[in-house]
Amino acid sequence: MAEAPLMEKIVSLCKRRGFVYPASEIYGGLNGFWDYGPLGVLLKNNIRDSWWRDMVECPPIGPDGHPIDMVGVDTAIIQNPKTWVASGHAATFTDPMVDDRETKQRFRADHLFGLFISPIADEEIKDVLQAGASTLIAFPYRTVIASSVGEAIDEFKKPKVSKPWQLGDIKQGSTDPSAYGGRATNHKGDERAFFIRHIKLSELKQDASRIPSPFTGNTGTLTEPRAFNLMFETYVGAVRDEESKVWLRPETAQGIFLDYKNIIDTTRVKVPFGVAQIGKSYRNEVTPRNFIFRSREFEQMEMEFFCHPDESAKWYEFWKVERMRWWKSLGVKAENLRLRDHEQDELSHYSKMTVDIEYKYPFTSPDFGELEGIAHRGCYDLTQHQQHSGQRLDYFDQELQLKLKEQGASAEEIKEKSRYIPNVIEPASGLTRAVLVLLCEGYAEDPTRPSPVYMKFDPKMAPIKAGIFPLVNKEGMPEIAEKLYMDLRTKFMCEYDPKQSIGKRYARMNEIGTPYCITIDGETLKDQTVTIRERDTLKQDRVAIEKVKTYLSERLS
Ligand code: ATP
């Protein structure tokens, strides 16, 4: 039997071991909604707590050698609806959506990929890019919905999708690495060149009727792309009318801008400073997919860093470096992360520059997908809220005023320069997407081990830090093990497990990523030592029972 794709194995482990369950599963689930189970919530909280500690409680050291200023907030999910009119979300927080008139299904227009097959038998593809540019192959033979070329390739490789063509080896273009292609054969033995690429929005606008539906393969059934607002609506109070209509926030950022004035007035922060927030956001995604990667309810970890406009480029660079460093500190391998600058036409309505930190997810590989966006938002948000609310949101920079005075600047220049609307650099990441990254990063297989599947979480991130087992459930071992557990649990998330064979207990702990297993055995009764088995190396250390806490502290801090 063919082996299940990596992502399927990860999803199945998540369900089996209690990391992530489909929300309302007993009623058939609800597309785009997920529950975090007993282990998933621990993993999520570990990421959340690290972010909060490293960004808010012990923030990074700034370019001047001093820790930057950062404060936290927790703002309401439902705000005055004027917020979203001012921010531009009511008008422009949309995705282009295409309907299939035949099946009544809907998909995101920018998530369509095409398989192009040459109509000419002997056309040689020297380079898949040339094939991509070929005018001979103007329309796709089949289409699929995917968020990356890696995912599209996986879909097209399924024979029922590309039928009757069997796709041979798929090569990456040498001149354009985003182009992929090869040679396909059918049951009659015909051979043709093919390539796979993203279908542009402009092509869908122009040729919707000639592009096959990703659901049926039929042409003539797709509509032109139309804008679809992603915000969920609801009503506040007893009356359901336009007046009482509100939106669930699609990002946590706006709550920070709304509190910016309160923070300046009530705390001691001075520009440059940041405000951080972690919380739920809601987007009515057209095609939620790839497990928890794109959900309709998810959690974000966002910071708005307010700075002088002349210093914004410096802070933009600062956050790029800091945020990459932070992801690596969670145990994410450097080769699975990359920075990708947004093209001009990709930028959001508010952004001057944006760079994404991307991760190589199993479903995007060999390509990467977004994990965090770092946007230079200029003074867009505060200016908009100032205009729409009528409240002054500019900043009087006393320190700059003094500095300019010392430099002998004119009164006019001082007045003009020391009052301004700060620029904002926004590092915005997904907490639930980070859970997915750690699950993908941690998943490891090694058939030579007694437990062939294990989760190689960085020990600091592991949901359970130590499993404590009496070798047998008698001879005084459970009492010692329980005593050790009662001591360790005050400092680390531990599990006491006296049941099943020791092999099964080790296997389970490995599968949920517990870095240390501590076994109380016959030796313990004689010399007060225990065995500590390390998850990745399977190495066993004999440690005195009173030294176990220090042993774990040294390795988990
Ligand atoms: P995408 O291009 O993937 O739709 P985005 O650029 O709209 O994402 P932002 O608005 O920049 O995303 O949000 C910041 C972060 O929030 C993203 O980098 C991602 O980690 C997370 N995020 C956004 N949308 C979702 C979602 N639907 N499900 C899970 N996480 C999300």
PDB file of C-alpha atoms in Angstrom, residues 21-298:
ATOM      1  CA  TYR A  21      -9.626  17.992  16.735  1.00  0.00           C
ATOM      2  CA  PRO A  22     -12.119  19.200  14.118  1.00  0.00           C
ATOM      3  CA  ALA A  23     -14.512  21.603  15.884  1.00  0.00           C
ATOM      4  CA  SER A  24     -18.005  20.187  16.551  1.00  0.00           C
ATOM      5  CA  GLU A  25     -16.899  16.869  15.123  1.00  0.00           C
ATOM      6  CA  ILE A  26     -19.882  14.915  16.457  1.00  0.00           C
ATOM      7  CA  TYR A  27     -22.072  17.073  14.186  1.00  0.00           C
ATOM      8  CA  GLY A  28     -19.833  16.553  11.156  1.00  0.00           C
ATOM      9  CA  GLY A  29     -17.495  19.454  11.962  1.00  0.00           C
ATOM     10  CA  LEU A  30     -17.543  22.996  10.593  1.00  0.00           C
ATOM     11  CA  ASN A  31     -15.167  23.852   7.774  1.00  0.00           C
ATOM     12  CA  GLY A  32     -12.356  26.172   8.917  1.00  0.00           C
ATOM     13  CA  PHE A  33     -12.870  25.692  12.682  1.00  0.00           C
ATOM     14  CA  TRP A  34     -10.633  23.617  14.947  1.00  0.00           C
ATOM     15  CA  ASP A  35     -10.325  22.722  18.627  1.00  0.00           C
ATOM     16  CA  TYR A  36      -6.992  22.431  20.378  1.00  0.00           C
ATOM     17  CA  GLY A  37      -6.964  19.305  22.526  1.00  0.00           C
ATOM     18  CA  PRO A  38      -5.162  18.713  25.830  1.00  0.00           C
ATOM     19  CA  LEU A  39      -1.697  18.602  24.212  1.00  0.00           C
ATOM     20  CA  GLY A  40      -2.435  21.175  21.508  1.00  0.00           C
ATOM     21  CA  VAL A  41      -3.424  23.791  24.050  1.00  0.00           C
ATOM     22  CA  LEU A  42      -0.206  23.188  26.008  1.00  0.00           C
ATOM     23  CA  LEU A  43       1.876  23.562  22.850  1.00  0.00           C
ATOM     24  CA  LYS A  44      -0.041  26.701  21.826  1.00  0.00           C
ATOM     25  CA  ASN A  45       0.336  28.215  25.283  1.00  0.00           C
ATOM     26  CA  ASN A  46       4.076  27.503  25.268  1.00  0.00           C
ATOM     27  CA  ILE A  47       4.473  29.416  21.995  1.00  0.00           C
ATOM     28  CA  ARG A  48       2.197  32.214  23.230  1.00  0.00           C
ATOM     29  CA  ASP A  49       4.085  32.514  26.526  1.00  0.00           C
ATOM     30  CA  SER A  50       7.500  32.564  24.793  1.00  0.00           C
ATOM     31  CA  TRP A  51       6.350  35.312  22.453  1.00  0.00           C
ATOM     32  CA  TRP A  52       4.911  37.364  25.310  1.00  0.00           C
ATOM     33  CA  ARG A  53       8.007  36.894  27.450  1.00  0.00           C
ATOM     34  CA  ASP A  54      10.464  37.643  24.634  1.00  0.00           C
ATOM     35  CA  MET A  55       8.537  40.572  23.120  1.00  0.00           C
ATOM     36  CA  VAL A  56       6.782  42.186  26.119  1.00  0.00           C
ATOM     37  CA  GLU A  57       8.272  41.127  29.460  1.00  0.00           C
ATOM     38  CA  CYS A  58      11.872  40.921  28.290  1.00  0.00           C
ATOM     39  CA  PRO A  59      11.796  42.727  24.928  1.00  0.00           C
ATOM     40  CA  PRO A  60      14.669  42.631  22.430  1.00  0.00           C
ATOM     41  CA  ILE A  61      17.695  44.890  22.749  1.00  0.00           C
ATOM     42  CA  GLY A  62      17.398  47.865  20.383  1.00  0.00           C
ATOM     43  CA  PRO A  63      20.088  49.287  18.080  1.00  0.00           C
ATOM     44  CA  ASP A  64      21.238  51.621  20.924  1.00  0.00           C
ATOM     45  CA  GLY A  65      22.072  48.663  23.187  1.00  0.00           C
ATOM     46  CA  HIS A  66      19.052  49.166  25.494  1.00  0.00           C
ATOM     47  CA  PRO A  67      15.904  47.039  25.625  1.00  0.00           C
ATOM     48  CA  ILE A  68      13.170  48.532  23.448  1.00  0.00           C
ATOM     49  CA  ASP A  69       9.930  49.741  25.074  1.00  0.00           C
ATOM     50  CA  MET A  70       7.013  47.372  24.638  1.00  0.00           C
ATOM     51  CA  VAL A  71       3.681  47.177  26.475  1.00  0.00           C
ATOM     52  CA  GLY A  72       0.823  44.722  26.074  1.00  0.00           C
ATOM     53  CA  VAL A  73      -2.945  45.068  25.683  1.00  0.00           C
ATOM     54  CA  ASP A  74      -5.924  42.778  25.324  1.00  0.00           C
ATOM     55  CA  THR A  75      -8.620  44.581  23.362  1.00  0.00           C
ATOM     56  CA  ALA A  76     -12.205  43.664  22.505  1.00  0.00           C
ATOM     57  CA  ILE A  77     -12.951  41.403  19.559  1.00  0.00           C
ATOM     58  CA  ILE A  78     -15.972  43.533  18.678  1.00  0.00           C
ATOM     59  CA  GLN A  79     -15.255  47.248  18.366  1.00  0.00           C
ATOM     60  CA  ASN A  80     -17.257  50.205  17.139  1.00  0.00           C
ATOM     61  CA  PRO A  81     -17.894  49.420  13.431  1.00  0.00           C
ATOM     62  CA  LYS A  82     -16.456  52.813  12.455  1.00  0.00           C
ATOM     63  CA  THR A  83     -13.076  51.227  13.240  1.00  0.00           C
ATOM     64  CA  TRP A  84     -13.292  49.009  10.177  1.00  0.00           C
ATOM     65  CA  VAL A  85     -14.542  51.772   7.943  1.00  0.00           C
ATOM     66  CA  ALA A  86     -11.560  53.935   8.996  1.00  0.00           C
ATOM     67  CA  SER A  87      -9.047  51.104   8.646  1.00  0.00           C
ATOM     68  CA  GLY A  88     -10.246  50.322   5.134  1.00  0.00           C
ATOM     69  CA  HIS A  89     -11.356  46.786   5.992  1.00  0.00           C
ATOM     70  CA  ALA A  90     -15.056  47.446   5.328  1.00  0.00           C
ATOM     71  CA  ALA A  91     -14.265  48.498   1.765  1.00  0.00           C
ATOM     72  CA  THR A  92     -11.170  46.540   0.827  1.00  0.00           C
ATOM     73  CA  PHE A  93     -10.631  43.514   3.090  1.00  0.00           C
ATOM     74  CA  THR A  94     -11.688  41.260   0.297  1.00  0.00           C
ATOM     75  CA  ASP A  95     -10.508  38.228  -1.556  1.00  0.00           C
ATOM     76  CA  PRO A  96     -11.299  37.700  -5.235  1.00  0.00           C
ATOM     77  CA  MET A  97     -13.722  34.844  -5.467  1.00  0.00           C
ATOM     78  CA  VAL A  98     -14.928  32.757  -8.388  1.00  0.00           C
ATOM     79  CA  ASP A  99     -18.162  30.726  -8.494  1.00  0.00           C
ATOM     80  CA  ASP A 100     -18.744  27.573 -10.439  1.00  0.00           C
ATOM     81  CA  ARG A 101     -22.268  28.022 -11.805  1.00  0.00           C
ATOM     82  CA  GLU A 102     -22.655  24.280 -12.312  1.00  0.00           C
ATOM     83  CA  THR A 103     -21.715  22.987  -8.846  1.00  0.00           C
ATOM     84  CA  LYS A 104     -22.471  26.226  -6.930  1.00  0.00           C
ATOM     85  CA  GLN A 105     -19.042  25.899  -5.294  1.00  0.00           C
ATOM     86  CA  ARG A 106     -16.789  28.871  -4.683  1.00  0.00           C
ATOM     87  CA  PHE A 107     -13.014  29.290  -4.521  1.00  0.00           C
ATOM     88  CA  ARG A 108     -10.362  31.973  -4.103  1.00  0.00           C
ATOM     89  CA  ALA A 109      -9.379  33.227  -7.541  1.00  0.00           C
ATOM     90  CA  ASP A 110      -5.743  33.694  -6.588  1.00  0.00           C
ATOM     91  CA  HIS A 111      -5.531  30.042  -5.497  1.00  0.00           C
ATOM     92  CA  LEU A 112      -5.993  28.491  -8.939  1.00  0.00           C
ATOM     93  CA  PHE A 113      -3.224  26.504 -10.633  1.00  0.00           C
ATOM     94  CA  GLY A 114      -3.274  25.033 -14.111  1.00  0.00           C
ATOM     95  CA  LEU A 115      -1.839  21.949 -15.747  1.00  0.00           C
ATOM     96  CA  PHE A 116      -0.940  22.852 -19.327  1.00  0.00           C
ATOM     97  CA  ILE A 117      -0.412  20.039 -21.817  1.00  0.00           C
ATOM     98  CA  SER A 118       1.153  20.606 -25.199  1.00  0.00           C
ATOM     99  CA  PRO A 119      -1.166  19.785 -28.105  1.00  0.00           C
ATOM    100  CA  ILE A 120       1.836  18.889 -30.245  1.00  0.00           C
ATOM    101  CA  ALA A 121       3.428  15.501 -29.803  1.00  0.00           C
ATOM    102  CA  ASP A 122       7.032  16.279 -30.558  1.00  0.00           C
ATOM    103  CA  GLU A 123       7.366  19.608 -28.824  1.00  0.00           C
ATOM    104  CA  GLU A 124      10.558  19.339 -26.761  1.00  0.00           C
ATOM    105  CA  ILE A 125      10.670  21.211 -23.533  1.00  0.00           C
ATOM    106  CA  LYS A 126      14.204  22.439 -23.011  1.00  0.00           C
ATOM    107  CA  ASP A 127      13.270  24.446 -20.021  1.00  0.00           C
ATOM    108  CA  VAL A 128       9.907  24.527 -18.304  1.00  0.00           C
ATOM    109  CA  LEU A 129      10.020  28.300 -18.382  1.00  0.00           C
ATOM    110  CA  GLN A 130      10.033  28.249 -22.180  1.00  0.00           C
ATOM    111  CA  ALA A 131       7.078  25.940 -21.980  1.00  0.00           C
ATOM    112  CA  GLY A 132       5.370  28.367 -19.616  1.00  0.00           C
ATOM    113  CA  ALA A 133       5.857  31.144 -22.118  1.00  0.00           C
ATOM    114  CA  SER A 134       4.743  29.040 -25.051  1.00  0.00           C
ATOM    115  CA  THR A 135       1.841  30.478 -26.971  1.00  0.00           C
ATOM    116  CA  LEU A 136       0.984  26.960 -28.082  1.00  0.00           C
ATOM    117  CA  ILE A 137      -0.487  26.211 -24.683  1.00  0.00           C
ATOM    118  CA  ALA A 138      -2.720  29.148 -23.871  1.00  0.00           C
ATOM    119  CA  PHE A 139      -5.325  27.469 -21.652  1.00  0.00           C
ATOM    120  CA  PRO A 140      -4.947  24.882 -18.912  1.00  0.00           C
ATOM    121  CA  TYR A 141      -6.010  21.318 -19.509  1.00  0.00           C
ATOM    122  CA  ARG A 142      -7.065  20.935 -15.853  1.00  0.00           C
ATOM    123  CA  THR A 143      -7.067  23.223 -12.811  1.00  0.00           C
ATOM    124  CA  VAL A 144      -6.809  22.670  -9.060  1.00  0.00           C
ATOM    125  CA  ILE A 145      -7.185  24.894  -6.002  1.00  0.00           C
ATOM    126  CA  ALA A 146      -3.944  25.198  -4.078  1.00  0.00           C
ATOM    127  CA  SER A 147      -2.111  27.828  -2.082  1.00  0.00           C
ATOM    128  CA  SER A 148       1.329  26.976  -3.444  1.00  0.00           C
ATOM    129  CA  VAL A 149       2.849  25.306  -6.457  1.00  0.00           C
ATOM    130  CA  GLY A 150       4.002  22.425  -4.194  1.00  0.00           C
ATOM    131  CA  GLU A 151       0.417  21.706  -3.230  1.00  0.00           C
ATOM    132  CA  ALA A 152      -0.729  22.041  -6.855  1.00  0.00           C
ATOM    133  CA  ILE A 153       1.916  19.542  -8.006  1.00  0.00           C
ATOM    134  CA  ASP A 154       0.730  17.051  -5.355  1.00  0.00           C
ATOM    135  CA  GLU A 155      -2.855  17.445  -6.567  1.00  0.00           C
ATOM    136  CA  PHE A 156      -1.973  17.045 -10.245  1.00  0.00           C
ATOM    137  CA  LYS A 157       0.111  13.972  -9.476  1.00  0.00           C
ATOM    138  CA  LYS A 158      -3.093  12.190  -8.449  1.00  0.00           C
ATOM    139  CA  PRO A 159      -3.955  10.277 -11.649  1.00  0.00           C
ATOM    140  CA  LYS A 160      -7.688  10.967 -11.303  1.00  0.00           C
ATOM    141  CA  VAL A 161      -7.004  14.715 -11.455  1.00  0.00           C
ATOM    142  CA  SER A 162      -4.745  14.753 -14.515  1.00  0.00           C
ATOM    143  CA  LYS A 163      -6.494  11.836 -16.282  1.00  0.00           C
ATOM    144  CA  PRO A 164      -5.939  10.462 -18.863  1.00  0.00           C
ATOM    145  CA  TRP A 165      -2.425  11.899 -18.666  1.00  0.00           C
ATOM    146  CA  GLN A 166       0.160  10.338 -16.350  1.00  0.00           C
ATOM    147  CA  LEU A 167       2.686  12.938 -15.284  1.00  0.00           C
ATOM    148  CA  GLY A 168       6.338  11.875 -15.395  1.00  0.00           C
ATOM    149  CA  ASP A 169       9.147  13.413 -13.336  1.00  0.00           C
ATOM    150  CA  ILE A 170       8.526  17.061 -12.561  1.00  0.00           C
ATOM    151  CA  LYS A 171      11.500  19.389 -12.950  1.00  0.00           C
ATOM    152  CA  GLN A 172      11.958  22.927 -11.749  1.00  0.00           C
ATOM    153  CA  GLY A 173      12.692  25.531 -14.448  1.00  0.00           C
ATOM    154  CA  SER A 174      16.316  26.584 -14.618  1.00  0.00           C
ATOM    155  CA  THR A 175      15.624  30.175 -15.652  1.00  0.00           C
ATOM    156  CA  ASP A 176      12.424  30.556 -13.632  1.00  0.00           C
ATOM    157  CA  PRO A 177      12.433  28.406 -10.474  1.00  0.00           C
ATOM    158  CA  SER A 178       8.700  29.032  -9.991  1.00  0.00           C
ATOM    159  CA  ALA A 179       7.923  27.095 -13.193  1.00  0.00           C
ATOM    160  CA  TYR A 180       7.593  23.319 -13.080  1.00  0.00           C
ATOM    161  CA  GLY A 181       7.130  20.797 -15.874  1.00  0.00           C
ATOM    162  CA  GLY A 182       8.037  17.528 -17.549  1.00  0.00           C
ATOM    163  CA  ARG A 183       6.579  14.958 -19.916  1.00  0.00           C
ATOM    164  CA  ALA A 184       3.220  13.200 -19.665  1.00  0.00           C
ATOM    165  CA  THR A 185       1.947  10.015 -21.285  1.00  0.00           C
ATOM    166  CA  ASN A 186      -1.555   8.659 -21.801  1.00  0.00           C
ATOM    167  CA  HIS A 187      -2.971   5.119 -22.085  1.00  0.00           C
ATOM    168  CA  LYS A 188      -2.445   5.167 -25.882  1.00  0.00           C
ATOM    169  CA  GLY A 189       1.260   5.769 -25.346  1.00  0.00           C
ATOM    170  CA  ASP A 190       1.158   9.393 -26.613  1.00  0.00           C
ATOM    171  CA  GLU A 191       3.787  11.610 -25.030  1.00  0.00           C
ATOM    172  CA  ARG A 192       3.435  15.356 -24.496  1.00  0.00           C
ATOM    173  CA  ALA A 193       5.241  18.142 -22.717  1.00  0.00           C
ATOM    174  CA  PHE A 194       3.412  19.666 -19.734  1.00  0.00           C
ATOM    175  CA  PHE A 195       3.927  22.409 -17.196  1.00  0.00           C
ATOM    176  CA  ILE A 196       2.182  23.608 -14.045  1.00  0.00           C
ATOM    177  CA  ARG A 197       1.771  27.213 -13.062  1.00  0.00           C
ATOM    178  CA  HIS A 198      -0.363  29.706 -11.158  1.00  0.00           C
ATOM    179  CA  ILE A 199      -3.303  31.148 -13.109  1.00  0.00           C
ATOM    180  CA  LYS A 200      -3.167  34.918 -12.932  1.00  0.00           C
ATOM    181  CA  LEU A 201      -6.141  36.967 -11.860  1.00  0.00           C
ATOM    182  CA  SER A 202      -5.952  38.865 -15.160  1.00  0.00           C
ATOM    183  CA  GLU A 203      -6.328  35.567 -17.062  1.00  0.00           C
ATOM    184  CA  LEU A 204      -9.401  34.647 -15.049  1.00  0.00           C
ATOM    185  CA  LYS A 205     -10.894  38.087 -15.648  1.00  0.00           C
ATOM    186  CA  GLN A 206     -10.336  37.792 -19.374  1.00  0.00           C
ATOM    187  CA  ASP A 207     -10.909  34.097 -20.040  1.00  0.00           C
ATOM    188  CA  ALA A 208     -13.090  32.703 -17.244  1.00  0.00           C
ATOM    189  CA  SER A 209     -15.217  30.824 -19.793  1.00  0.00           C
ATOM    190  CA  ARG A 210     -12.215  28.987 -21.322  1.00  0.00           C
ATOM    191  CA  ILE A 211     -10.626  27.892 -18.042  1.00  0.00           C
ATOM    192  CA  PRO A 212     -11.781  24.498 -16.733  1.00  0.00           C
ATOM    193  CA  SER A 213     -13.513  24.328 -13.373  1.00  0.00           C
ATOM    194  CA  PRO A 214     -11.331  22.855 -10.601  1.00  0.00           C
ATOM    195  CA  PHE A 215     -14.414  20.899  -9.420  1.00  0.00           C
ATOM    196  CA  THR A 216     -15.604  19.274 -12.654  1.00  0.00           C
ATOM    197  CA  GLY A 217     -13.005  19.994 -15.344  1.00  0.00           C
ATOM    198  CA  ASN A 218     -15.771  21.547 -17.472  1.00  0.00           C
ATOM    199  CA  THR A 219     -15.266  24.854 -19.228  1.00  0.00           C
ATOM    200  CA  GLY A 220     -17.813  27.655 -19.489  1.00  0.00           C
ATOM    201  CA  THR A 221     -19.044  27.382 -15.912  1.00  0.00           C
ATOM    202  CA  LEU A 222     -16.722  29.736 -14.009  1.00  0.00           C
ATOM    203  CA  THR A 223     -17.723  33.322 -13.271  1.00  0.00           C
ATOM    204  CA  GLU A 224     -15.309  36.239 -13.414  1.00  0.00           C
ATOM    205  CA  PRO A 225     -13.589  36.976 -10.072  1.00  0.00           C
ATOM    206  CA  ARG A 226     -15.636  39.135  -7.696  1.00  0.00           C
ATOM    207  CA  ALA A 227     -14.612  40.820  -4.445  1.00  0.00           C
ATOM    208  CA  PHE A 228     -15.823  39.036  -1.310  1.00  0.00           C
ATOM    209  CA  ASN A 229     -15.457  40.698   2.108  1.00  0.00           C
ATOM    210  CA  LEU A 230     -13.896  38.370   4.659  1.00  0.00           C
ATOM    211  CA  MET A 231     -15.291  39.946   7.814  1.00  0.00           C
ATOM    212  CA  PHE A 232     -17.931  38.078   9.811  1.00  0.00           C
ATOM    213  CA  GLU A 233     -20.970  40.197  10.652  1.00  0.00           C
ATOM    214  CA  THR A 234     -23.118  40.019  13.717  1.00  0.00           C
ATOM    215  CA  TYR A 235     -25.514  42.288  15.632  1.00  0.00           C
ATOM    216  CA  VAL A 236     -25.205  43.961  19.014  1.00  0.00           C
ATOM    217  CA  GLY A 237     -28.323  44.288  21.171  1.00  0.00           C
ATOM    218  CA  ALA A 238     -31.886  43.201  20.707  1.00  0.00           C
ATOM    219  CA  VAL A 239     -32.625  44.841  17.358  1.00  0.00           C
ATOM    220  CA  ARG A 240     -31.233  43.423  14.143  1.00  0.00           C
ATOM    221  CA  ASP A 241     -30.834  46.334  11.782  1.00  0.00           C
ATOM    222  CA  GLU A 242     -28.068  48.214   9.950  1.00  0.00           C
ATOM    223  CA  GLU A 243     -27.502  50.388  13.033  1.00  0.00           C
ATOM    224  CA  SER A 244     -26.693  47.439  15.262  1.00  0.00           C
ATOM    225  CA  LYS A 245     -24.460  45.637  12.759  1.00  0.00           C
ATOM    226  CA  VAL A 246     -20.887  44.985  13.911  1.00  0.00           C
ATOM    227  CA  TRP A 247     -17.941  42.907  12.714  1.00  0.00           C
ATOM    228  CA  LEU A 248     -15.768  40.338  14.445  1.00  0.00           C
ATOM    229  CA  ARG A 249     -12.210  41.619  14.171  1.00  0.00           C
ATOM    230  CA  PRO A 250     -10.209  40.161  11.252  1.00  0.00           C
ATOM    231  CA  GLU A 251      -6.921  41.223  12.912  1.00  0.00           C
ATOM    232  CA  THR A 252      -5.869  42.245  16.422  1.00  0.00           C
ATOM    233  CA  ALA A 253      -3.900  45.268  15.138  1.00  0.00           C
ATOM    234  CA  GLN A 254      -6.759  47.782  15.004  1.00  0.00           C
ATOM    235  CA  GLY A 255      -7.516  47.379  18.726  1.00  0.00           C
ATOM    236  CA  ILE A 256      -3.965  48.598  19.361  1.00  0.00           C
ATOM    237  CA  PHE A 257      -4.440  51.729  17.216  1.00  0.00           C
ATOM    238  CA  LEU A 258      -7.685  52.478  19.043  1.00  0.00           C
ATOM    239  CA  ASP A 259      -5.859  52.374  22.386  1.00  0.00           C
ATOM    240  CA  TYR A 260      -2.760  54.235  21.190  1.00  0.00           C
ATOM    241  CA  LYS A 261      -3.888  57.565  22.720  1.00  0.00           C
ATOM    242  CA  ASN A 262      -4.880  55.936  26.024  1.00  0.00           C
ATOM    243  CA  ILE A 263      -1.494  54.259  26.245  1.00  0.00           C
ATOM    244  CA  ILE A 264       0.421  57.486  25.571  1.00  0.00           C
ATOM    245  CA  ASP A 265      -1.734  59.336  28.138  1.00  0.00           C
ATOM    246  CA  THR A 266      -1.631  56.741  30.895  1.00  0.00           C
ATOM    247  CA  THR A 267       1.791  55.103  30.711  1.00  0.00           C
ATOM    248  CA  ARG A 268       5.354  56.340  30.531  1.00  0.00           C
ATOM    249  CA  VAL A 269       6.149  55.076  27.019  1.00  0.00           C
ATOM    250  CA  LYS A 270       7.727  57.462  24.525  1.00  0.00           C
ATOM    251  CA  VAL A 271       8.242  57.035  20.776  1.00  0.00           C
ATOM    252  CA  PRO A 272       9.825  54.705  19.738  1.00  0.00           C
ATOM    253  CA  PHE A 273       7.748  52.072  21.524  1.00  0.00           C
ATOM    254  CA  GLY A 274       5.644  49.070  20.687  1.00  0.00           C
ATOM    255  CA  VAL A 275       2.288  47.645  21.739  1.00  0.00           C
ATOM    256  CA  ALA A 276       1.724  43.914  21.603  1.00  0.00           C
ATOM    257  CA  GLN A 277      -1.404  41.815  21.615  1.00  0.00           C
ATOM    258  CA  ILE A 278      -2.313  38.146  21.330  1.00  0.00           C
ATOM    259  CA  GLY A 279      -5.848  37.104  20.577  1.00  0.00           C
ATOM    260  CA  LYS A 280      -8.447  35.564  18.325  1.00  0.00           C
ATOM    261  CA  SER A 281      -9.247  36.904  14.887  1.00  0.00           C
ATOM    262  CA  TYR A 282     -11.946  35.849  12.468  1.00  0.00           C
ATOM    263  CA  ARG A 283     -11.940  35.729   8.679  1.00  0.00           C
ATOM    264  CA  ASN A 284     -14.610  34.163   6.536  1.00  0.00           C
ATOM    265  CA  GLU A 285     -11.945  32.571   4.324  1.00  0.00           C
ATOM    266  CA  VAL A 286     -13.361  31.446   0.981  1.00  0.00           C
ATOM    267  CA  THR A 287     -11.334  28.257   0.988  1.00  0.00           C
ATOM    268  CA  PRO A 288     -10.074  27.324   4.460  1.00  0.00           C
ATOM    269  CA  ARG A 289      -7.547  24.562   3.876  1.00  0.00           C
ATOM    270  CA  ASN A 290      -4.401  22.765   4.839  1.00  0.00           C
ATOM    271  CA  PHE A 291      -5.464  21.744   8.320  1.00  0.00           C
ATOM    272  CA  ILE A 292      -5.050  24.703  10.719  1.00  0.00           C
ATOM    273  CA  PHE A 293      -2.964  26.791   8.253  1.00  0.00           C
ATOM    274  CA  ARG A 294      -5.934  28.775   6.991  1.00  0.00           C
ATOM    275  CA  SER A 295      -8.823  28.730   9.444  1.00  0.00           C
ATOM    276  CA  ARG A 296     -11.841  30.963   9.884  1.00  0.00           C
ATOM    277  CA  GLU A 297     -11.155  31.403  13.599  1.00  0.00           C
ATOM    278  CA  PHE A 298      -7.481  31.678  14.540  1.00  0.00           C
TER     279      PHE A 298
END
